[in-house]
């Protein structure tokens, strides 16, 4: 089985590659809504930052990449087609929406350090708190008692935190308008802020995906656990999607 390593927004864990054989990338822009261009700052220069940044550039948004190493930020900006690059603070100040795509255990402190710049902005947390365990990948947040998203929100209380984009492997975001088995990819997200929910739903839709609101930030731990569960399934060589068939697919299913 071919393997890869989750890094950056994900803790480093080597797993088998998820199948994208059923994906049907769409290239037509006929249904795009380009009326909602956003300024997006990206905190981080790794795989998730690159994949999501490029997807947002394709969707017509103004992206700026920030990193502790400005040379790394420059390389990531070049790969994504971003309009600019600079320090973490410059990226935070640029975006009405900001993505935090650094290792999960570093994200709350980074949010605290930049809290004065992030106040009032929508901050998307795509991190997965994960480390190798005896039975496969495991959560590093005490069994899901809290979430990285909650820790970020506590560290930067003026920030409008949204948990999103962490369930899929970064390779999925390299697809143009990702669709699977004839349906656009659904992107779950959690937040306590209605305005941030609207903004992230618009961002997801601009990528050709379907927004899937999943409740308040207290449910972010469920998304993080789902991501770790899926990684464990892929690591074992199986397909996580086969574990979640819709009840309507059962023979003889009827609507109540």
mmCIF file of C-alpha atoms in Angstrom:
data_model
loop_
_atom_site.group_PDB
_atom_site.id
_atom_site.type_symbol
_atom_site.label_atom_id
_atom_site.label_comp_id
_atom_site.label_asym_id
_atom_site.label_seq_id
_atom_site.Cartn_x
_atom_site.Cartn_y
_atom_site.Cartn_z
ATOM 1 C CA UNK A 1 0.000 0.000 0.000
ATOM 2 C CA UNK A 2 1.412 3.410 -0.914
ATOM 3 C CA UNK A 3 1.765 5.678 2.082
ATOM 4 C CA UNK A 4 2.188 9.339 2.818
ATOM 5 C CA UNK A 5 2.662 11.466 5.921
ATOM 6 C CA UNK A 6 0.251 14.033 7.300
ATOM 7 C CA UNK A 7 2.184 17.082 8.411
ATOM 8 C CA UNK A 8 1.724 20.785 9.201
ATOM 9 C CA UNK A 9 -1.961 21.245 10.082
ATOM 10 C CA UNK A 10 -2.009 17.508 10.805
ATOM 11 C CA UNK A 11 0.397 15.859 13.227
ATOM 12 C CA UNK A 12 2.919 13.693 11.381
ATOM 13 C CA UNK A 13 1.395 10.247 10.858
ATOM 14 C CA UNK A 14 2.127 7.972 7.901
ATOM 15 C CA UNK A 15 -1.004 6.427 6.421
ATOM 16 C CA UNK A 16 -2.240 4.839 3.221
ATOM 17 C CA UNK A 17 -3.494 7.196 0.562
ATOM 18 C CA UNK A 18 -7.282 7.726 0.410
ATOM 19 C CA UNK A 19 -8.961 6.616 -2.783
ATOM 20 C CA UNK A 20 -10.066 9.320 -5.194
ATOM 21 C CA UNK A 21 -11.007 6.933 -7.982
ATOM 22 C CA UNK A 22 -14.625 8.000 -7.840
ATOM 23 C CA UNK A 23 -13.813 11.684 -8.006
ATOM 24 C CA UNK A 24 -15.094 13.605 -10.991
ATOM 25 C CA UNK A 25 -13.327 16.981 -11.081
ATOM 26 C CA UNK A 26 -15.382 19.586 -12.897
ATOM 27 C CA UNK A 27 -13.790 22.362 -14.856
ATOM 28 C CA UNK A 28 -16.812 24.391 -15.916
ATOM 29 C CA UNK A 29 -17.126 27.733 -14.149
ATOM 30 C CA UNK A 30 -20.625 28.387 -15.458
ATOM 31 C CA UNK A 31 -22.222 28.181 -12.005
ATOM 32 C CA UNK A 32 -19.535 30.011 -10.022
ATOM 33 C CA UNK A 33 -20.639 32.921 -7.862
ATOM 34 C CA UNK A 34 -17.810 35.424 -8.162
ATOM 35 C CA UNK A 35 -19.719 38.217 -6.370
ATOM 36 C CA UNK A 36 -18.207 37.286 -2.984
ATOM 37 C CA UNK A 37 -14.467 37.710 -3.480
ATOM 38 C CA UNK A 38 -12.688 37.528 -0.126
ATOM 39 C CA UNK A 39 -9.322 38.536 1.238
ATOM 40 C CA UNK A 40 -7.828 35.431 2.844
ATOM 41 C CA UNK A 41 -4.709 35.291 4.973
ATOM 42 C CA UNK A 42 -2.998 31.936 5.434
ATOM 43 C CA UNK A 43 -0.925 31.217 8.528
ATOM 44 C CA UNK A 44 1.428 28.421 7.529
ATOM 45 C CA UNK A 45 3.389 27.200 4.539
ATOM 46 C CA UNK A 46 2.864 23.440 4.474
ATOM 47 C CA UNK A 47 0.718 20.991 2.549
ATOM 48 C CA UNK A 48 -2.712 22.122 3.780
ATOM 49 C CA UNK A 49 -1.801 25.789 3.386
ATOM 50 C CA UNK A 50 -0.670 25.102 -0.180
ATOM 51 C CA UNK A 51 -3.633 22.969 -1.219
ATOM 52 C CA UNK A 52 -6.328 25.200 0.260
ATOM 53 C CA UNK A 53 -4.568 28.387 -0.816
ATOM 54 C CA UNK A 54 -4.442 27.206 -4.422
ATOM 55 C CA UNK A 55 -8.102 26.161 -4.286
ATOM 56 C CA UNK A 56 -9.098 29.612 -3.061
ATOM 57 C CA UNK A 57 -7.013 31.339 -5.701
ATOM 58 C CA UNK A 58 -8.790 29.210 -8.335
ATOM 59 C CA UNK A 59 -12.099 30.335 -6.829
ATOM 60 C CA UNK A 60 -11.118 33.959 -7.365
ATOM 61 C CA UNK A 61 -10.133 35.034 -3.856
ATOM 62 C CA UNK A 62 -7.247 37.311 -2.853
ATOM 63 C CA UNK A 63 -4.832 35.135 -0.876
ATOM 64 C CA UNK A 64 -1.763 36.171 1.090
ATOM 65 C CA UNK A 65 0.551 33.582 2.668
ATOM 66 C CA UNK A 66 2.346 34.186 5.942
ATOM 67 C CA UNK A 67 5.038 32.167 7.683
ATOM 68 C CA UNK A 68 7.735 32.382 10.319
ATOM 69 C CA UNK A 69 10.147 31.774 7.438
ATOM 70 C CA UNK A 70 9.362 34.354 4.780
ATOM 71 C CA UNK A 71 11.322 32.380 2.175
ATOM 72 C CA UNK A 72 9.004 29.411 2.781
ATOM 73 C CA UNK A 73 6.051 31.800 2.554
ATOM 74 C CA UNK A 74 7.367 33.037 -0.781
ATOM 75 C CA UNK A 75 7.608 29.485 -2.136
ATOM 76 C CA UNK A 76 4.100 28.633 -0.959
ATOM 77 C CA UNK A 77 2.714 31.837 -2.452
ATOM 78 C CA UNK A 78 4.334 30.930 -5.776
ATOM 79 C CA UNK A 79 2.860 27.411 -5.686
ATOM 80 C CA UNK A 80 -0.631 28.651 -4.871
ATOM 81 C CA UNK A 81 -0.705 31.696 -7.113
ATOM 82 C CA UNK A 82 -1.308 33.905 -4.074
ATOM 83 C CA UNK A 83 -1.195 37.657 -4.523
ATOM 84 C CA UNK A 84 1.488 38.089 -1.891
ATOM 85 C CA UNK A 85 3.430 36.718 1.050
ATOM 86 C CA UNK A 86 5.076 37.904 4.215
ATOM 87 C CA UNK A 87 5.102 37.379 7.953
ATOM 88 C CA UNK A 88 2.391 35.649 9.956
ATOM 89 C CA UNK A 89 1.250 39.034 11.237
ATOM 90 C CA UNK A 90 0.995 40.439 7.705
ATOM 91 C CA UNK A 91 -1.132 37.494 6.574
ATOM 92 C CA UNK A 92 -3.395 37.847 9.620
ATOM 93 C CA UNK A 93 -3.885 41.544 8.949
ATOM 94 C CA UNK A 94 -4.636 40.910 5.268
ATOM 95 C CA UNK A 95 -7.569 38.569 5.617
ATOM 96 C CA UNK A 96 -11.197 39.122 6.467
ATOM 97 C CA UNK A 97 -10.905 35.321 6.605
ATOM 98 C CA UNK A 98 -7.737 33.740 8.030
ATOM 99 C CA UNK A 99 -6.711 30.079 7.832
ATOM 100 C CA UNK A 100 -4.549 28.662 10.605
ATOM 101 C CA UNK A 101 -2.635 25.741 9.071
ATOM 102 C CA UNK A 102 0.172 24.984 11.494
ATOM 103 C CA UNK A 103 0.723 21.928 13.724
ATOM 104 C CA UNK A 104 -2.293 21.442 15.976
ATOM 105 C CA UNK A 105 -0.309 21.767 19.183
ATOM 106 C CA UNK A 106 1.101 25.125 18.046
ATOM 107 C CA UNK A 107 -2.175 26.659 16.841
ATOM 108 C CA UNK A 108 -3.599 28.003 20.147
ATOM 109 C CA UNK A 109 -0.369 29.808 21.047
ATOM 110 C CA UNK A 110 -0.125 31.311 17.568
ATOM 111 C CA UNK A 111 -3.718 32.538 17.844
ATOM 112 C CA UNK A 112 -2.887 34.079 21.229
ATOM 113 C CA UNK A 113 0.199 35.795 19.820
ATOM 114 C CA UNK A 114 -1.833 37.295 16.965
ATOM 115 C CA UNK A 115 -5.042 37.890 18.925
ATOM 116 C CA UNK A 116 -4.861 41.655 18.523
ATOM 117 C CA UNK A 117 -4.778 41.254 14.734
ATOM 118 C CA UNK A 118 -7.303 38.401 14.543
ATOM 119 C CA UNK A 119 -9.989 40.131 16.622
ATOM 120 C CA UNK A 120 -13.215 40.411 14.643
ATOM 121 C CA UNK A 121 -11.929 38.211 11.809
ATOM 122 C CA UNK A 122 -13.154 34.773 10.765
ATOM 123 C CA UNK A 123 -10.426 32.292 11.702
ATOM 124 C CA UNK A 124 -10.658 28.857 10.073
ATOM 125 C CA UNK A 125 -9.011 26.047 12.021
ATOM 126 C CA UNK A 126 -8.214 23.058 9.776
ATOM 127 C CA UNK A 127 -5.894 21.320 12.229
ATOM 128 C CA UNK A 128 -6.179 17.691 13.327
ATOM 129 C CA UNK A 129 -4.820 16.891 16.816
ATOM 130 C CA UNK A 130 -3.336 13.500 16.022
ATOM 131 C CA UNK A 131 -0.361 11.350 16.940
ATOM 132 C CA UNK A 132 0.554 7.678 16.445
ATOM 133 C CA UNK A 133 -1.025 5.335 18.968
ATOM 134 C CA UNK A 134 -0.862 1.638 19.796
ATOM 135 C CA UNK A 135 -3.948 0.904 17.684
ATOM 136 C CA UNK A 136 -3.370 3.561 15.027
ATOM 137 C CA UNK A 137 -3.727 7.356 14.922
ATOM 138 C CA UNK A 138 -5.086 8.827 18.162
ATOM 139 C CA UNK A 139 -6.418 12.184 19.343
ATOM 140 C CA UNK A 140 -4.048 14.303 21.391
ATOM 141 C CA UNK A 141 -6.827 16.322 23.083
ATOM 142 C CA UNK A 142 -7.624 13.970 25.929
ATOM 143 C CA UNK A 143 -10.012 11.694 24.086
ATOM 144 C CA UNK A 144 -12.001 14.538 22.605
ATOM 145 C CA UNK A 145 -12.734 16.268 25.921
ATOM 146 C CA UNK A 146 -11.934 19.522 24.144
ATOM 147 C CA UNK A 147 -10.915 20.572 20.636
ATOM 148 C CA UNK A 148 -8.126 22.606 19.115
ATOM 149 C CA UNK A 149 -10.801 24.969 17.816
ATOM 150 C CA UNK A 150 -12.049 25.582 21.377
ATOM 151 C CA UNK A 151 -8.495 26.112 22.620
ATOM 152 C CA UNK A 152 -7.944 28.642 19.829
ATOM 153 C CA UNK A 153 -11.185 30.444 20.678
ATOM 154 C CA UNK A 154 -10.174 30.613 24.351
ATOM 155 C CA UNK A 155 -6.704 31.878 23.432
ATOM 156 C CA UNK A 156 -8.056 34.626 21.148
ATOM 157 C CA UNK A 157 -11.564 35.392 22.468
ATOM 158 C CA UNK A 158 -12.242 38.223 20.033
ATOM 159 C CA UNK A 159 -11.734 35.922 17.043
ATOM 160 C CA UNK A 160 -14.622 34.231 15.196
ATOM 161 C CA UNK A 161 -13.358 30.641 15.074
ATOM 162 C CA UNK A 162 -14.675 28.077 12.587
ATOM 163 C CA UNK A 163 -13.639 24.422 12.471
ATOM 164 C CA UNK A 164 -13.532 23.380 8.812
ATOM 165 C CA UNK A 165 -11.559 21.646 6.034
ATOM 166 C CA UNK A 166 -9.779 19.197 8.367
ATOM 167 C CA UNK A 167 -11.724 16.024 7.566
ATOM 168 C CA UNK A 168 -10.319 15.579 4.042
ATOM 169 C CA UNK A 169 -6.712 14.861 3.199
ATOM 170 C CA UNK A 170 -4.936 17.770 1.516
ATOM 171 C CA UNK A 171 -4.900 15.921 -1.829
ATOM 172 C CA UNK A 172 -8.671 16.392 -2.105
ATOM 173 C CA UNK A 173 -8.256 20.170 -2.176
ATOM 174 C CA UNK A 174 -6.032 19.914 -5.243
ATOM 175 C CA UNK A 175 -9.091 18.804 -7.260
ATOM 176 C CA UNK A 176 -10.905 21.505 -9.187
ATOM 177 C CA UNK A 177 -14.510 21.587 -7.882
ATOM 178 C CA UNK A 178 -14.269 18.165 -6.188
ATOM 179 C CA UNK A 179 -17.202 15.812 -6.733
ATOM 180 C CA UNK A 180 -17.602 12.180 -5.770
ATOM 181 C CA UNK A 181 -20.103 9.661 -7.161
ATOM 182 C CA UNK A 182 -21.902 12.465 -8.958
ATOM 183 C CA UNK A 183 -22.282 14.820 -5.992
ATOM 184 C CA UNK A 184 -20.225 17.864 -4.968
ATOM 185 C CA UNK A 185 -18.033 17.322 -1.929
ATOM 186 C CA UNK A 186 -19.786 18.289 1.318
ATOM 187 C CA UNK A 187 -17.601 20.291 3.697
ATOM 188 C CA UNK A 188 -18.668 20.146 7.359
ATOM 189 C CA UNK A 189 -17.985 23.103 9.628
ATOM 190 C CA UNK A 190 -18.740 24.213 13.199
ATOM 191 C CA UNK A 191 -18.903 27.701 14.680
ATOM 192 C CA UNK A 192 -20.730 29.756 17.286
ATOM 193 C CA UNK A 193 -20.702 32.885 15.105
ATOM 194 C CA UNK A 194 -23.545 33.345 12.564
ATOM 195 C CA UNK A 195 -21.577 35.859 10.500
ATOM 196 C CA UNK A 196 -18.571 33.557 10.311
ATOM 197 C CA UNK A 197 -20.850 30.664 9.370
ATOM 198 C CA UNK A 198 -22.241 32.677 6.455
ATOM 199 C CA UNK A 199 -18.778 33.710 5.304
ATOM 200 C CA UNK A 200 -17.357 30.180 5.418
ATOM 201 C CA UNK A 201 -20.442 28.757 3.683
ATOM 202 C CA UNK A 202 -19.883 31.269 0.864
ATOM 203 C CA UNK A 203 -16.214 30.310 0.712
ATOM 204 C CA UNK A 204 -17.063 26.598 0.491
ATOM 205 C CA UNK A 205 -19.658 27.232 -2.214
ATOM 206 C CA UNK A 206 -17.137 29.280 -4.227
ATOM 207 C CA UNK A 207 -14.987 26.119 -4.425
ATOM 208 C CA UNK A 208 -17.852 24.179 -6.006
ATOM 209 C CA UNK A 209 -18.515 22.289 -2.754
ATOM 210 C CA UNK A 210 -21.593 22.026 -0.542
ATOM 211 C CA UNK A 211 -21.519 23.725 2.872
ATOM 212 C CA UNK A 212 -22.526 21.329 5.667
ATOM 213 C CA UNK A 213 -23.177 23.238 8.924
ATOM 214 C CA UNK A 214 -22.745 20.916 11.917
ATOM 215 C CA UNK A 215 -23.618 23.120 14.873
ATOM 216 C CA UNK A 216 -21.672 25.188 17.352
ATOM 217 C CA UNK A 217 -18.006 25.081 18.218
ATOM 218 C CA UNK A 218 -18.683 22.567 20.994
ATOM 219 C CA UNK A 219 -19.107 20.015 18.187
ATOM 220 C CA UNK A 220 -15.663 20.729 16.715
ATOM 221 C CA UNK A 221 -14.280 17.848 18.777
ATOM 222 C CA UNK A 222 -16.523 15.516 16.770
ATOM 223 C CA UNK A 223 -15.024 16.749 13.490
ATOM 224 C CA UNK A 224 -11.507 16.288 14.843
ATOM 225 C CA UNK A 225 -12.334 12.777 16.031
ATOM 226 C CA UNK A 226 -13.930 11.975 12.662
ATOM 227 C CA UNK A 227 -10.747 13.032 10.880
ATOM 228 C CA UNK A 228 -8.601 10.843 13.127
ATOM 229 C CA UNK A 229 -11.009 7.919 12.663
ATOM 230 C CA UNK A 230 -10.854 8.287 8.871
ATOM 231 C CA UNK A 231 -7.054 8.446 8.922
ATOM 232 C CA UNK A 232 -7.000 5.226 10.948
ATOM 233 C CA UNK A 233 -9.254 3.503 8.418
ATOM 234 C CA UNK A 234 -7.052 4.630 5.522
ATOM 235 C CA UNK A 235 -3.976 3.555 7.496
ATOM 236 C CA UNK A 236 -5.457 0.052 7.725
ATOM 237 C CA UNK A 237 -5.918 -0.033 3.935
ATOM 238 C CA UNK A 238 -9.729 0.304 3.985
ATOM 239 C CA UNK A 239 -12.132 3.002 2.748
ATOM 240 C CA UNK A 240 -13.802 5.219 5.360
ATOM 241 C CA UNK A 241 -16.618 6.167 2.992
ATOM 242 C CA UNK A 242 -17.847 2.573 2.858
ATOM 243 C CA UNK A 243 -18.699 2.779 6.575
ATOM 244 C CA UNK A 244 -21.309 5.522 6.092
ATOM 245 C CA UNK A 245 -23.956 4.472 3.526
ATOM 246 C CA UNK A 246 -27.156 6.518 3.567
ATOM 247 C CA UNK A 247 -30.147 4.713 5.105
ATOM 248 C CA UNK A 248 -32.100 5.532 1.947
ATOM 249 C CA UNK A 249 -29.831 3.128 0.032
ATOM 250 C CA UNK A 250 -31.125 0.121 1.970
ATOM 251 C CA UNK A 251 -33.477 -2.153 -0.023
ATOM 252 C CA UNK A 252 -37.079 -1.397 0.757
ATOM 253 C CA UNK A 253 -36.291 1.881 2.501
ATOM 254 C CA UNK A 254 -39.303 4.168 2.619
ATOM 255 C CA UNK A 255 -39.668 7.784 3.644
ATOM 256 C CA UNK A 256 -41.629 8.395 6.838
#
